[in-house]
Coordinates of C-alpha atoms and ligand atoms in Angstrom, one line a residue:
M1 CA 12.3 -23.6 7.3
R2 CA 15.5 -25.1 9.1
S3 CA 14.5 -25.7 12.4
I4 CA 11.7 -27.5 10.8
A5 CA 14.4 -29.6 9.3
K6 CA 16.3 -29.9 12.6
N7 CA 12.9 -30.7 15.1
I8 CA 12.9 -33.6 12.1
L9 CA 15.7 -34.8 12.5
L10 CA 16.8 -35.1 16.1
F11 CA 13.4 -37.2 16.5
F12 CA 14.6 -39.8 13.5
V13 CA 18.2 -39.4 15.4
L14 CA 16.3 -40.1 18.6
L15 CA 14.5 -42.9 17.7
F16 CA 17.2 -44.4 16.1
I17 CA 20.1 -44.1 19.6
L18 CA 16.3 -46.1 20.9
G19 CA 16.5 -49.2 19.0
A20 CA 20.4 -49.5 19.3
V21 CA 19.5 -49.0 22.6
F22 CA 17.2 -52.2 22.7
S23 CA 18.9 -54.6 20.3
L24 CA 22.1 -54.2 22.8
Y25 CA 20.5 -54.8 25.6
N26 CA 19.1 -58.0 23.7
Q27 CA 22.3 -58.8 21.8
P28 CA 23.6 -61.9 23.6
V29 CA 27.5 -61.5 24.1
V30 CA 28.4 -64.6 22.5
K31 CA 26.3 -65.9 19.4
P32 CA 24.3 -69.6 20.4
K33 CA 24.1 -72.2 17.3
A34 CA 21.1 -73.1 15.9
M35 CA 19.6 -76.4 17.7
S36 CA 16.6 -78.4 16.6
I37 CA 13.9 -79.9 19.7
G38 CA 14.3 -82.9 17.9
E39 CA 18.5 -82.8 18.4
L40 CA 17.5 -81.0 22.0
V41 CA 16.1 -84.2 22.3
Q42 CA 19.0 -86.9 21.7
N43 CA 21.0 -85.2 24.4
I44 CA 18.3 -84.7 26.8
D45 CA 18.5 -88.0 26.5
E46 CA 21.8 -89.1 26.9
E47 CA 22.5 -86.5 29.3
K48 CA 25.4 -83.4 27.6
V49 CA 22.8 -81.4 28.9
K50 CA 24.0 -79.3 31.8
S51 CA 21.8 -76.3 31.5
I52 CA 18.4 -74.8 29.6
A53 CA 17.4 -71.1 30.2
I54 CA 13.7 -70.1 29.1
D55 CA 12.6 -66.7 28.1
S56 CA 9.3 -67.9 26.4
E57 CA 9.5 -69.5 23.5
K58 CA 14.0 -69.3 23.4
L59 CA 15.5 -72.6 25.0
E60 CA 19.3 -71.2 25.8
I61 CA 20.7 -74.9 26.6
T62 CA 24.3 -75.1 27.7
L63 CA 26.2 -78.5 27.5
A64 CA 28.2 -79.8 29.6
N65 CA 30.4 -79.6 27.4
D66 CA 29.1 -75.9 28.0
E67 CA 28.7 -75.5 24.7
K68 CA 25.7 -73.1 23.6
F69 CA 23.3 -73.5 21.6
T70 CA 19.2 -72.0 20.9
T71 CA 16.0 -73.5 20.5
V72 CA 12.5 -72.2 19.3
K73 CA 10.0 -74.2 21.4
E74 CA 6.3 -73.9 20.1
P75 CA 5.1 -70.4 22.3
E76 CA 2.4 -72.6 23.8
D77 CA 3.6 -75.0 25.0
S78 CA 5.6 -75.6 27.7
L79 CA 9.8 -78.0 27.4
T80 CA 8.2 -79.8 29.8
T81 CA 5.1 -80.3 27.9
I82 CA 6.9 -81.0 25.1
L83 CA 9.7 -82.8 25.9
K84 CA 6.3 -85.6 27.7
N85 CA 5.6 -85.9 24.6
Y86 CA 8.2 -87.2 23.2
N87 CA 9.1 -89.3 25.2
V88 CA 12.5 -89.2 27.2
D89 CA 12.8 -90.3 30.7
P90 CA 11.2 -88.1 33.8
L91 CA 14.0 -88.7 35.7
K92 CA 16.7 -87.5 32.7
I93 CA 14.4 -84.5 32.4
R94 CA 15.2 -83.9 36.0
K95 CA 18.7 -83.9 35.5
V96 CA 18.9 -80.9 34.1
A97 CA 19.2 -77.0 35.8
I98 CA 15.8 -76.2 33.5
E99 CA 15.4 -71.8 35.2
V100 CA 12.6 -70.3 33.7
K101 CA 13.9 -66.8 32.8
T102 CA 11.0 -64.1 33.2
A103 CA 11.9 -60.2 31.4
P104 CA 12.0 -57.9 32.9
G105 CA 8.4 -56.5 33.4
W106 CA 9.1 -52.1 32.5
L107 CA 10.8 -54.3 29.7
M108 CA 7.9 -56.8 28.2
L109 CA 5.6 -53.8 29.1
I110 CA 7.8 -51.6 26.3
Q111 CA 8.3 -54.9 24.2
A112 CA 4.1 -55.4 24.4
L113 CA 3.4 -50.8 23.7
L114 CA 6.2 -51.0 21.8
P115 CA 4.3 -51.5 17.8
F116 CA 1.3 -48.7 19.2
L117 CA 4.0 -46.3 21.4
I118 CA 5.9 -45.5 17.9
P119 CA 3.1 -44.0 15.3
F120 CA 1.4 -42.4 18.8
L121 CA 5.4 -40.9 19.2
I122 CA 5.2 -39.6 15.7
I123 CA 2.0 -37.8 15.8
L124 CA 2.9 -36.5 19.5
G125 CA 6.3 -34.8 17.8
F126 CA 4.1 -34.1 15.6
F127 CA 1.7 -31.8 17.4
W128 CA 4.7 -30.8 19.8
F129 CA 6.3 -29.9 16.5
M130 CA 3.4 -27.8 15.1
S131 CA 2.1 -26.3 18.1
R132 CA 5.9 -24.7 18.3
Q133 CA 5.6 -23.0 15.0
V134 CA 2.1 -21.8 16.2
Q135 CA 3.9 -20.0 19.0
G136 CA 5.6 -18.7 16.2
M137 CA 2.9 -17.8 15.0
N138 CA 0.9 -16.2 17.6
N139 CA 4.1 -14.6 18.2
R140 CA 4.1 -12.7 15.8
A141 CA 0.4 -11.7 16.4
M142 CA 1.3 -10.6 19.6
S143 CA 3.6 -8.0 17.7
F144 CA 1.2 -6.8 15.4
G145 CA -0.3 -4.8 18.6
Q146 CA 3.4 -2.9 18.0
S147 CA 2.9 1.2 16.1
G148 CA 5.4 -0.2 13.9
A149 CA 6.9 3.0 13.9
K150 CA 9.6 3.0 12.8
E151 CA 11.4 6.5 14.0
A152 CA 13.1 6.2 10.5
E153 CA 15.7 9.5 10.5
P154 CA 17.4 8.9 14.2
K155 CA 19.3 12.2 15.0
G156 CA 22.0 13.5 13.2
G157 CA 21.7 10.4 10.4
K158 CA 23.0 11.1 7.4
D159 CA 19.3 11.3 5.0
R160 CA 18.0 13.8 7.1
V161 CA 16.0 17.2 5.4
A162 CA 16.1 20.0 5.9
F163 CA 14.3 23.1 5.8
K164 CA 16.2 24.0 2.2
D165 CA 15.5 21.5 1.5
V166 CA 12.2 22.7 0.8
A167 CA 11.2 25.3 -2.0
G168 CA 7.8 28.0 -1.6
A169 CA 6.1 27.4 1.7
K170 CA 7.4 29.9 2.8
E171 CA 4.5 30.3 5.4
A172 CA 4.1 27.5 5.9
K173 CA 7.9 27.4 7.3
E174 CA 7.9 30.4 9.6
E175 CA 5.1 28.9 11.4
L176 CA 6.7 25.9 12.1
Q177 CA 10.3 27.7 12.7
E178 CA 8.7 27.7 16.6
I179 CA 8.6 24.3 16.5
V180 CA 12.6 23.8 15.7
E181 CA 12.5 26.1 18.7
F182 CA 10.2 24.2 20.8
L183 CA 12.7 21.7 20.5
K184 CA 15.2 22.7 19.9
N185 CA 15.3 25.2 23.3
P186 CA 11.5 23.9 25.2
K187 CA 13.4 25.8 28.3
K188 CA 13.3 29.5 26.8
F189 CA 9.4 28.6 26.7
T190 CA 8.7 27.4 29.9
S191 CA 10.6 30.2 32.1
L192 CA 7.7 32.3 30.3
G193 CA 4.5 29.7 31.4
A194 CA 4.3 29.4 27.7
K195 CA 2.2 26.2 27.0
I196 CA 4.7 24.1 24.4
P197 CA 2.2 23.0 21.8
K198 CA 1.2 19.5 21.4
G199 CA 0.5 18.8 18.3
V200 CA 0.4 20.5 14.2
L201 CA -1.6 19.8 11.4
L202 CA -0.1 19.9 8.0
M203 CA -3.2 20.8 5.6
G204 CA -2.0 21.0 1.6
A205 CA -3.3 18.8 -1.0
P206 CA -1.2 15.1 -1.9
G207 CA 2.1 16.2 -3.5
T208 CA 2.8 19.2 -1.5
G209 CA 5.4 18.5 1.1
K210 CA 3.4 17.7 3.6
T211 CA 5.5 15.2 4.1
L212 CA 9.1 16.9 3.8
L213 CA 8.3 19.4 6.0
A214 CA 6.9 17.3 8.2
R215 CA 10.9 15.6 8.3
A216 CA 12.6 19.2 7.3
V217 CA 10.8 19.6 10.9
A218 CA 13.0 16.5 13.0
G219 CA 15.9 17.5 10.5
E220 CA 16.0 21.7 11.8
A221 CA 15.7 20.4 14.6
D222 CA 18.2 17.1 15.0
V223 CA 15.2 15.0 17.3
P224 CA 14.9 11.9 16.3
F225 CA 10.8 11.3 13.4
F226 CA 8.8 8.7 14.9
H227 CA 6.6 8.5 11.1
I228 CA 3.0 6.1 11.1
S229 CA 0.6 6.4 8.4
G230 CA -2.9 6.0 8.7
S231 CA -3.9 3.7 7.3
E232 CA -1.4 1.2 8.9
F233 CA -3.5 2.1 11.5
V234 CA -6.9 0.3 10.4
E235 CA -5.5 -2.5 10.4
M236 CA -8.2 -6.0 10.0
F237 CA -7.4 -6.7 13.2
V238 CA -9.6 -4.8 16.2
G239 CA -8.3 -3.5 19.6
V240 CA -5.2 -4.0 17.7
G241 CA -5.4 0.2 16.2
A242 CA -5.0 0.9 19.5
S243 CA -2.3 -0.7 21.3
R244 CA 0.5 0.8 18.2
V245 CA -0.6 4.3 19.0
R246 CA 0.3 3.1 22.9
D247 CA 3.4 1.4 21.8
L248 CA 4.5 4.0 19.3
F249 CA 3.4 6.7 22.1
R250 CA 5.5 5.0 24.9
K251 CA 8.9 5.2 22.4
A252 CA 8.1 8.6 20.8
K253 CA 8.6 9.4 25.0
K254 CA 11.8 7.4 25.9
A255 CA 13.1 10.5 22.6
A256 CA 11.9 12.3 23.9
P257 CA 12.3 15.1 22.4
C258 CA 11.2 14.3 19.6
I259 CA 8.8 14.6 17.2
I260 CA 5.4 11.7 15.6
F261 CA 4.2 12.5 12.6
I262 CA 1.2 10.1 12.0
D263 CA 0.3 11.2 8.0
E264 CA -3.0 10.9 6.0
I265 CA -4.2 11.2 10.0
D266 CA -8.1 11.4 8.2
A267 CA -7.9 8.1 7.9
V268 CA -7.7 7.3 10.8
G269 CA -9.9 11.0 12.8
R270 CA -12.6 11.2 10.2
Q271 CA -15.9 12.6 12.2
R272 CA -16.8 9.8 14.5
G273 CA -20.2 8.5 13.9
A274 CA -19.7 8.8 10.4
G275 CA -19.3 5.6 7.8
L276 CA -20.5 2.1 7.3
G277 CA -18.2 -1.8 7.3
G278 CA -16.2 -2.8 10.7
S279 CA -13.4 -0.7 10.9
H280 CA -15.7 1.7 12.1
D281 CA -15.3 1.3 15.5
E282 CA -11.9 -0.3 14.8
R283 CA -10.3 3.9 14.0
E284 CA -13.0 5.5 16.9
Q285 CA -11.0 3.6 19.2
T286 CA -7.9 4.1 17.7
L287 CA -9.1 8.1 17.2
N288 CA -9.5 7.9 20.9
Q289 CA -6.3 6.5 21.8
I290 CA -4.3 9.2 19.8
L291 CA -6.7 11.4 22.4
V292 CA -6.0 9.8 25.1
E293 CA -2.6 10.1 24.9
M294 CA -2.0 13.6 24.5
D295 CA -3.8 14.5 26.7
G296 CA -1.9 12.0 29.1
F297 CA 1.7 14.1 27.9
E298 CA 2.7 15.3 31.8
V299 CA 4.4 18.7 31.7
G300 CA 7.7 19.3 30.7
V301 CA 7.5 15.8 28.0
N302 CA 8.3 17.1 24.8
V303 CA 7.2 14.8 22.6
I304 CA 5.4 17.1 19.5
V305 CA 2.4 14.6 17.4
M306 CA 2.4 16.4 13.1
A307 CA 0.1 15.0 11.8
A308 CA -0.8 15.1 7.7
T309 CA -4.9 15.6 5.8
N310 CA -5.4 16.4 3.1
R311 CA -9.6 16.6 3.6
P312 CA -9.4 18.5 7.1
D313 CA -13.2 19.2 6.6
V314 CA -13.7 16.1 7.0
L315 CA -12.0 15.8 10.4
D316 CA -13.1 14.6 14.0
P317 CA -13.8 18.8 15.5
A318 CA -12.5 17.4 18.3
L319 CA -8.7 16.7 17.3
L320 CA -8.8 20.5 16.5
R321 CA -9.6 21.3 19.7
P322 CA -7.5 23.4 21.7
G323 CA -4.1 21.8 23.4
R324 CA -4.8 19.1 20.8
F325 CA -3.5 19.6 17.1
D326 CA -4.3 23.6 17.2
R327 CA -2.1 24.5 16.2
R328 CA -2.5 24.3 10.9
V329 CA -0.7 24.9 9.3
V330 CA -1.2 25.6 5.8
I331 CA 0.1 24.7 2.7
D332 CA -0.9 26.1 -0.3
E333 CA -0.2 24.6 -3.5
P334 CA 2.9 25.8 -4.9
D335 CA 3.1 29.4 -6.6
I336 CA 4.6 30.3 -10.3
A337 CA 7.7 31.5 -8.1
D338 CA 7.3 28.4 -5.3
R339 CA 7.6 26.9 -9.0
E340 CA 10.4 27.8 -10.3
A341 CA 12.3 27.6 -6.6
I342 CA 10.6 24.0 -6.1
L343 CA 12.6 22.7 -10.4
K344 CA 15.9 24.3 -8.5
V345 CA 15.9 22.1 -5.8
H346 CA 14.8 19.1 -7.6
A347 CA 17.7 20.0 -10.8
K348 CA 19.7 20.8 -8.5
N349 CA 21.7 16.5 -9.5
K350 CA 21.2 16.5 -12.2
P351 CA 21.9 18.0 -15.8
L352 CA 20.3 20.8 -16.8
A353 CA 21.7 21.7 -20.1
E354 CA 22.1 25.8 -20.9
E355 CA 19.1 26.7 -22.6
V356 CA 16.4 25.4 -19.9
D357 CA 14.9 28.2 -18.4
L358 CA 13.7 26.9 -15.0
R359 CA 11.2 30.0 -15.5
K360 CA 9.2 29.0 -18.7
V361 CA 9.1 25.3 -17.7
A362 CA 7.3 27.1 -14.2
E363 CA 4.7 28.9 -16.3
R364 CA 3.8 25.8 -18.1
T365 CA 3.0 23.8 -15.9
P366 CA -0.1 26.1 -13.6
G367 CA -1.5 23.6 -10.6
F368 CA 1.2 21.8 -10.0
S369 CA 2.0 20.2 -7.1
G370 CA 5.8 19.8 -5.9
A371 CA 5.5 15.7 -6.6
D372 CA 4.4 16.5 -10.3
L373 CA 7.4 18.6 -10.4
A374 CA 9.6 16.3 -8.9
N375 CA 8.0 14.0 -10.9
L376 CA 8.7 15.4 -14.5
L377 CA 12.2 16.6 -14.4
N378 CA 12.3 13.2 -13.5
E379 CA 10.8 12.0 -16.0
A380 CA 12.8 14.7 -18.1
A381 CA 15.7 12.7 -17.4
I382 CA 13.8 9.4 -17.9
L383 CA 13.2 10.8 -21.6
T384 CA 17.4 12.5 -22.1
A385 CA 19.4 9.4 -21.4
R386 CA 16.8 7.4 -23.5
R387 CA 17.4 9.7 -25.6
N388 CA 21.0 8.5 -25.0
K389 CA 22.0 12.7 -24.6
K390 CA 24.3 14.2 -22.2
K391 CA 21.4 16.6 -20.6
I392 CA 18.4 17.8 -20.6
G393 CA 17.0 20.1 -22.6
F394 CA 14.2 22.4 -23.4
E395 CA 12.9 19.8 -25.2
E396 CA 12.3 16.9 -22.7
C397 CA 11.2 19.6 -19.7
V398 CA 8.1 19.9 -21.5
E399 CA 7.5 16.0 -23.4
S400 CA 7.5 15.6 -19.6
I401 CA 5.2 18.2 -18.5
E402 CA 2.5 16.6 -20.6
K403 CA 3.2 13.2 -20.1
V404 CA 3.3 13.9 -15.9
M405 CA -0.5 15.5 -17.1
L406 CA -2.1 13.5 -19.3
G407 CA -0.2 10.1 -19.3
P408 CA 2.6 9.2 -21.4
E409 CA 2.3 9.2 -25.7
R410 CA 0.6 6.2 -27.2
R411 CA 3.0 6.9 -30.9
S412 CA 1.6 3.4 -31.5
H413 CA -1.7 3.4 -30.8
V414 CA -3.0 2.8 -34.7
I415 CA -5.7 4.6 -35.0
S416 CA -8.0 5.1 -39.1
D417 CA -7.4 7.6 -41.9
K418 CA -11.4 8.5 -40.5
E419 CA -10.4 8.2 -37.0
K420 CA -7.6 11.1 -37.2
K421 CA -10.0 12.9 -39.1
I422 CA -12.7 13.0 -36.4
T423 CA -10.3 13.7 -33.7
A424 CA -8.5 16.7 -35.4
Y425 CA -12.3 18.2 -36.0
H426 CA -12.6 17.5 -32.6
E427 CA -9.4 19.6 -31.4
A428 CA -9.8 21.8 -33.9
G429 CA -12.8 22.9 -33.0
H430 CA -12.4 23.0 -28.9
A431 CA -9.0 24.9 -29.7
L432 CA -11.4 27.9 -32.0
V433 CA -14.7 27.7 -29.5
A434 CA -11.0 28.2 -26.4
H435 CA -9.6 31.4 -28.7
E436 CA -12.5 33.2 -29.6
L437 CA -13.7 33.2 -26.7
P438 CA -12.3 36.7 -24.9
H439 CA -12.0 35.2 -21.1
T440 CA -10.2 31.3 -21.3
D441 CA -7.0 30.2 -21.1
P442 CA -4.8 30.5 -24.3
V443 CA -4.0 27.8 -25.9
H444 CA -1.2 26.0 -25.8
K445 CA -0.7 23.5 -27.9
I446 CA -3.4 21.2 -30.0
S447 CA -3.2 17.4 -30.7
I448 CA -4.0 14.1 -32.2
I449 CA -1.4 11.7 -30.7
A450 CA -3.4 9.4 -28.4
R451 CA -1.8 10.0 -25.2
G452 CA -3.3 8.8 -21.9
R453 CA -6.5 7.9 -22.0
A454 CA -7.2 10.8 -24.7
G455 CA -7.5 10.5 -28.3
G456 CA -6.2 14.3 -29.0
Y457 CA -6.2 17.1 -26.6
T458 CA -6.4 21.1 -26.8
L459 CA -3.9 22.2 -24.3
K460 CA -5.2 25.4 -22.7
L461 CA -3.4 27.4 -19.8
P462 CA -4.0 29.9 -17.8
I463 CA -1.6 33.6 -18.4
E464 CA -1.2 33.9 -14.7
D465 CA -2.1 31.4 -11.4
K466 CA -5.7 31.6 -11.0
H467 CA -7.1 31.3 -7.4
Y468 CA -11.1 32.5 -8.3
H469 CA -13.1 32.1 -11.3
S470 CA -15.8 34.5 -12.2
K471 CA -18.8 33.2 -14.0
T472 CA -17.9 34.6 -17.3
E473 CA -14.7 32.8 -17.8
L474 CA -16.3 29.3 -16.8
V475 CA -19.7 29.4 -18.8
E476 CA -17.4 29.9 -21.1
N477 CA -15.2 27.1 -20.6
L478 CA -18.6 25.1 -20.9
A479 CA -18.3 26.3 -23.8
V480 CA -14.8 25.3 -24.7
M481 CA -15.8 21.7 -23.4
L482 CA -18.3 21.0 -26.0
A483 CA -16.8 21.9 -28.4
G484 CA -16.3 18.9 -29.4
Q485 CA -19.0 17.8 -29.7
V486 CA -20.8 20.3 -31.6
V487 CA -18.0 19.6 -34.6
E488 CA -18.5 16.4 -34.5
K489 CA -22.0 16.7 -34.8
E490 CA -21.9 19.7 -37.8
V491 CA -19.2 18.2 -39.8
F492 CA -19.7 14.5 -39.8
G493 CA -24.2 14.7 -39.2
D494 CA -22.7 12.7 -35.9
I495 CA -21.3 11.9 -32.6
T496 CA -18.7 9.8 -31.8
T497 CA -18.2 8.4 -27.8
G498 CA -15.3 10.2 -28.3
A499 CA -17.0 13.3 -27.1
S500 CA -18.1 12.2 -23.6
N501 CA -15.9 12.0 -21.9
D502 CA -15.4 16.3 -22.2
L503 CA -20.0 15.3 -21.3
M504 CA -19.6 14.1 -18.1
Q505 CA -17.1 17.4 -17.1
A506 CA -18.8 19.8 -18.6
T507 CA -21.6 18.4 -17.2
K508 CA -20.2 18.4 -13.5
L509 CA -18.8 22.5 -14.2
A510 CA -22.7 23.0 -14.9
R511 CA -24.0 20.9 -11.9
K512 CA -21.3 23.2 -9.3
L513 CA -22.0 26.8 -11.0
V514 CA -26.0 25.9 -10.2
T515 CA -25.7 24.3 -6.7
Q516 CA -22.3 25.1 -5.8
Y517 CA -21.2 28.7 -6.6
G518 CA -25.0 30.0 -6.8
M519 CA -24.2 31.2 -10.4
S520 CA -27.8 30.2 -11.8
D521 CA -29.8 32.8 -11.5
V522 CA -33.3 30.7 -10.9
V523 CA -32.3 28.8 -8.0
G524 CA -29.7 31.6 -6.9
P525 CA -27.4 32.2 -4.2
R526 CA -27.5 29.3 -2.6
T527 CA -26.2 25.5 -2.0
F528 CA -27.4 22.9 -2.7
G529 CA -26.3 19.1 -1.1
D530 CA -24.5 19.3 2.0
K531 CA -22.0 16.9 1.7
E532 CA -22.0 14.3 4.8
E533 CA -19.5 12.1 4.6
M534 CA -20.2 9.0 4.3
I535 CA -17.7 5.8 3.5
F536 CA -17.9 3.0 2.0
L537 CA -14.7 1.0 0.9
G538 CA -13.2 4.3 0.3
R539 CA -15.6 6.0 -1.7
E540 CA -18.1 8.7 -0.4
I541 CA -21.2 7.0 -1.7
R542 CA -24.2 10.0 0.0
E543 CA -25.2 13.5 -0.1
H544 CA -27.4 15.1 1.6
R545 CA -30.6 16.6 -0.1
D546 CA -31.1 19.2 2.2
Y547 CA -33.5 20.7 -0.3
S548 CA -36.9 19.8 -2.4
E549 CA -37.9 17.5 -5.3
K550 CA -39.6 20.6 -7.0
A551 CA -35.9 22.2 -6.4
A552 CA -34.7 19.5 -7.9
E553 CA -36.2 19.7 -10.6
A554 CA -35.2 23.5 -10.7
I555 CA -31.6 22.7 -10.6
D556 CA -31.4 19.6 -13.2
Q557 CA -33.3 22.2 -15.9
E558 CA -30.5 25.0 -14.8
V559 CA -28.0 22.8 -15.6
S560 CA -29.3 21.6 -18.8
K561 CA -30.2 25.8 -20.4
F562 CA -26.2 25.7 -18.3
L563 CA -25.7 23.1 -21.0
K564 CA -27.6 24.4 -24.1
K565 CA -27.0 28.4 -24.1
A566 CA -22.9 27.1 -24.1
Y567 CA -23.7 24.2 -26.8
T568 CA -25.6 27.1 -29.0
T569 CA -22.6 29.8 -28.4
A570 CA -20.2 26.6 -29.8
K571 CA -21.9 26.3 -32.9
D572 CA -22.1 30.2 -33.5
I573 CA -19.3 30.3 -33.3
I574 CA -17.9 27.6 -35.1
K575 CA -20.5 27.9 -38.4
D576 CA -19.0 31.8 -38.1
K577 CA -14.9 30.5 -38.4
Y578 CA -15.8 27.2 -40.2
S579 CA -12.6 28.2 -42.1
V580 CA -10.4 28.3 -39.9
L581 CA -11.8 25.0 -38.8
E582 CA -10.5 23.9 -41.9
E583 CA -7.4 25.3 -41.8
I584 CA -6.9 23.6 -38.4
V585 CA -7.3 20.5 -38.5
K586 CA -5.4 21.0 -42.7
K587 CA -2.9 21.7 -40.6
L588 CA -2.7 19.0 -38.4
M589 CA -3.3 15.6 -40.0
E590 CA -0.3 17.1 -41.2
K591 CA 2.0 18.1 -38.6
E592 CA -0.6 16.5 -36.1
T593 CA 0.2 18.8 -33.4
L594 CA 0.4 21.9 -33.8
E595 CA 2.2 24.8 -31.1
K596 CA 1.0 28.6 -29.8
E597 CA 2.7 29.9 -32.2
E598 CA 1.6 27.9 -35.0
F599 CA -1.6 27.9 -34.1
E600 CA -2.1 31.7 -33.7
A601 CA -0.5 31.7 -37.2
I602 CA -3.5 30.4 -38.9
F603 CA -5.6 33.0 -37.1
K604 CA -3.3 35.7 -39.1
T605 CA -3.8 34.1 -42.6
A606 CA -6.5 33.1 -41.8
K607 CA -9.4 34.5 -45.1
P608 CA -12.8 36.3 -43.6
A609 CA -15.5 33.2 -42.6
T610 CA -17.5 32.1 -45.7
T611 CA -20.3 30.1 -44.4
Ligands
LIG1 P1 2.8 15.1 0.7 O1 2.8 14.4 1.6 O2 2.5 16.2 1.1 O3 1.1 14.0 0.3 P2 5.1 14.3 0.3 O4 5.9 15.9 1.6 O5 4.6 13.0 0.6 O6 3.8 14.9 -0.5 O7 5.8 15.1 -0.5 C1 6.0 14.6 -2.3 C2 7.8 15.1 -2.6 O8 6.7 16.2 -4.0 C3 8.4 15.3 -2.1 O9 9.9 13.6 -1.8 C4 10.0 16.4 -2.9 O10 10.6 15.7 -4.0 C5 8.4 17.1 -3.3 N1 7.9 18.0 -3.4 C6 6.8 17.7 -3.2 N2 6.9 20.1 -2.1 C7 7.6 20.1 -2.4 C8 8.4 21.1 -2.5 N3 8.0 22.5 -1.4 N4 10.1 21.2 -1.7 C9 10.9 20.7 -3.3 N5 10.1 19.5 -3.0 C10 9.0 19.2 -2.7
LIG2 MG1 2.9 12.8 2.6
LIG3 ZN1 -12.9 17.2 -26.2

C-alpha cells in the first residue's frame, strides 16, 4: 500500500515540475502592458513604434522610447493585412522593424501534443504502476514452489523436546534411539559398512504422539528439524508439490545432518492410480519427487526422512521398498500404564490437588490417545479456573473425561418433562441390559443431561484394556445398543428419533460381524467387500464388491437376524426386570446422573421381578 501512494505522489511531483519549467520558459522577464490594435495603428501612424515581434497571434511592441507593450491579433490574418485594412500608410509600416518569431519546433510540437499527451502519460504511468504490482505478485507466485518447510526447530532451540517428554511408547523410543545414534555418530556405523537408513515411517492412530516423537528424535540428536505436512504439498497449482519437495531436500542437504519430517504422508503417498479428481496427478508427481530425492542422496549425506501416517494401509508400496521408508515404527495406543505416564507429563506444570490419583484417571480413559489425555488435563485446568479453585481436583478430572469423550454438557438445553422421562427410560434400558449381560463392560455412569449431540448417555468402561473382542461380547453389545429403543417401544408404545443413532451403530456393528469378522455361521468364515481406496473430495466412495448378489442377500439377512436376536434378548431382560428399570428411572428423574455405585445399589435393594 505504501508503495502505491509513493508512486502516485512521485508521478504528480514530476508533472508539477514539468509544468513549472514550461511556464517559466514562457514567462517574459518584465511584464509588458497591453495595447489594443487601434492604439497600435495610431502609434504607427505617429511613427512612435520601433519594432514589433510577432509570435503567432501575440505581438510584442517596442516603442521608440523602449517601452514595451503587447497586443493580440486575430490568428488568421497577418499583421500587414490587418494594418492595411486599417489604412496605415505602407511607408510608415516599412519603418517598423517587424520580426516574426517562430517558436522552436519541438516546443511547438509539445504544445500541440500536450493536450493529447497528458492523458496518454497518465495511462502509461498507470500501466507502469500496475505492472509493478503484478511483478510483485509474480514474485510471490514464484515462491509457491519453495517448500515453505520451516526449520521449525533449529539446533539448540529452547522449546525442543526430548524423549523424556514422550511418555510411554517404549518400543518406539527404543527403535528411534538407533536413529539418534545414526545422526549423532554416523562414522560408527559406516565404518562397519552399515548403511544408514534413509527413511523412517511412524505409524499410529491420530494423537498418539507421532509428531512429538519425530521432534524428540531431532531434539535428542541435536540436529535441525524440517517439518512439512503432506497436505501442504498438494496445492491447487500443478507442479508445485514436486518443486517444493526439491526445495525442501535442497535446504535439508545444506543443513545435514538433519531430519526432514513429512507429516501426514498419506496425503501424497496414497497408492498411485487410485483416485479421482485433479489433485491426483499432482500427488503422483510429488510422490515421485520424494522417491527420486530419497534415492538420490549421495552416500554420506546424513539426512534422515521421517514420515508419519495413520493410514499405512493406503500407502504406495513404492514408499515402503528397501532404501526408502523401510524402517517402520508402530506407535500403539497407550495402555493404562502409558496413560498414567502421559498424564504425569502433562500434569507437570499444573497444580493438582492431593486427592487426584492419576492412575484412577488412567483407569477411566481406555481408548484415549496422548492428545486426548493432554486435552483432558487442559479442560480440567480450565474448569478449575472457572470454579475459582486453586488446585485441580479429581472431580474436575472426571468431568473433563466425559467432556472429551462426549462433548460439553448442555445443561441449558431445556427439555420437556415428557422428553426427560423418555430419555430416562431409554438410558435406563441401556444400563439395565448392560448390567444383566455377563460379557459387556460395566456401567460407569448414567446421565440424562444432554451432552454433545446426545440427549443422555450411559457410560460403560472396560475393566481392563481390550485388544480383541469375542463374538459373545459383540452380540451382547448389540443388545445393549438396541435396549434404549426396546424400552421406548415397550413402555410408551412408540419410538422416538433419539434412538436412531443407536440403531445406526448397531447396524454397523452387525454388518461388521458378518462381513469383516466372519462371525456368521450362515455365510461362513470369510470377509466381504474389498475396500479399495477411491478418494473423492477426501471421502472414500467405493467399496469394491467381491461377492455375488446372492451373497449380498445372505449378508443382509444375517445382519437382520443378528439385530432381531439382539432385540429379543434386550426385550426379555427388560420384561424380566421391569421393576428394576422403574427403580433406575425414578432415581434418574430425581438426580439426573447416577454414578456406578448408586447404580449398582439399586440392584441390591430392588424387589424380584413382578411382570
Ligand atoms: P500425532 O502426530 O500422532 O497425531 P501428536 O504428536 O501431534 O500426535 O500429539 C499431540 C499431542 O498429544 C502432543 O503435542 C502431546 O501434547 C500429546 N501427546 C501425545 N502422545 C504423547 C506421549 N506419548 N507423551 C506425552 N504427550 C503426548
Ligand atoms: Mg501429527
Ligand atoms: Zn441410546
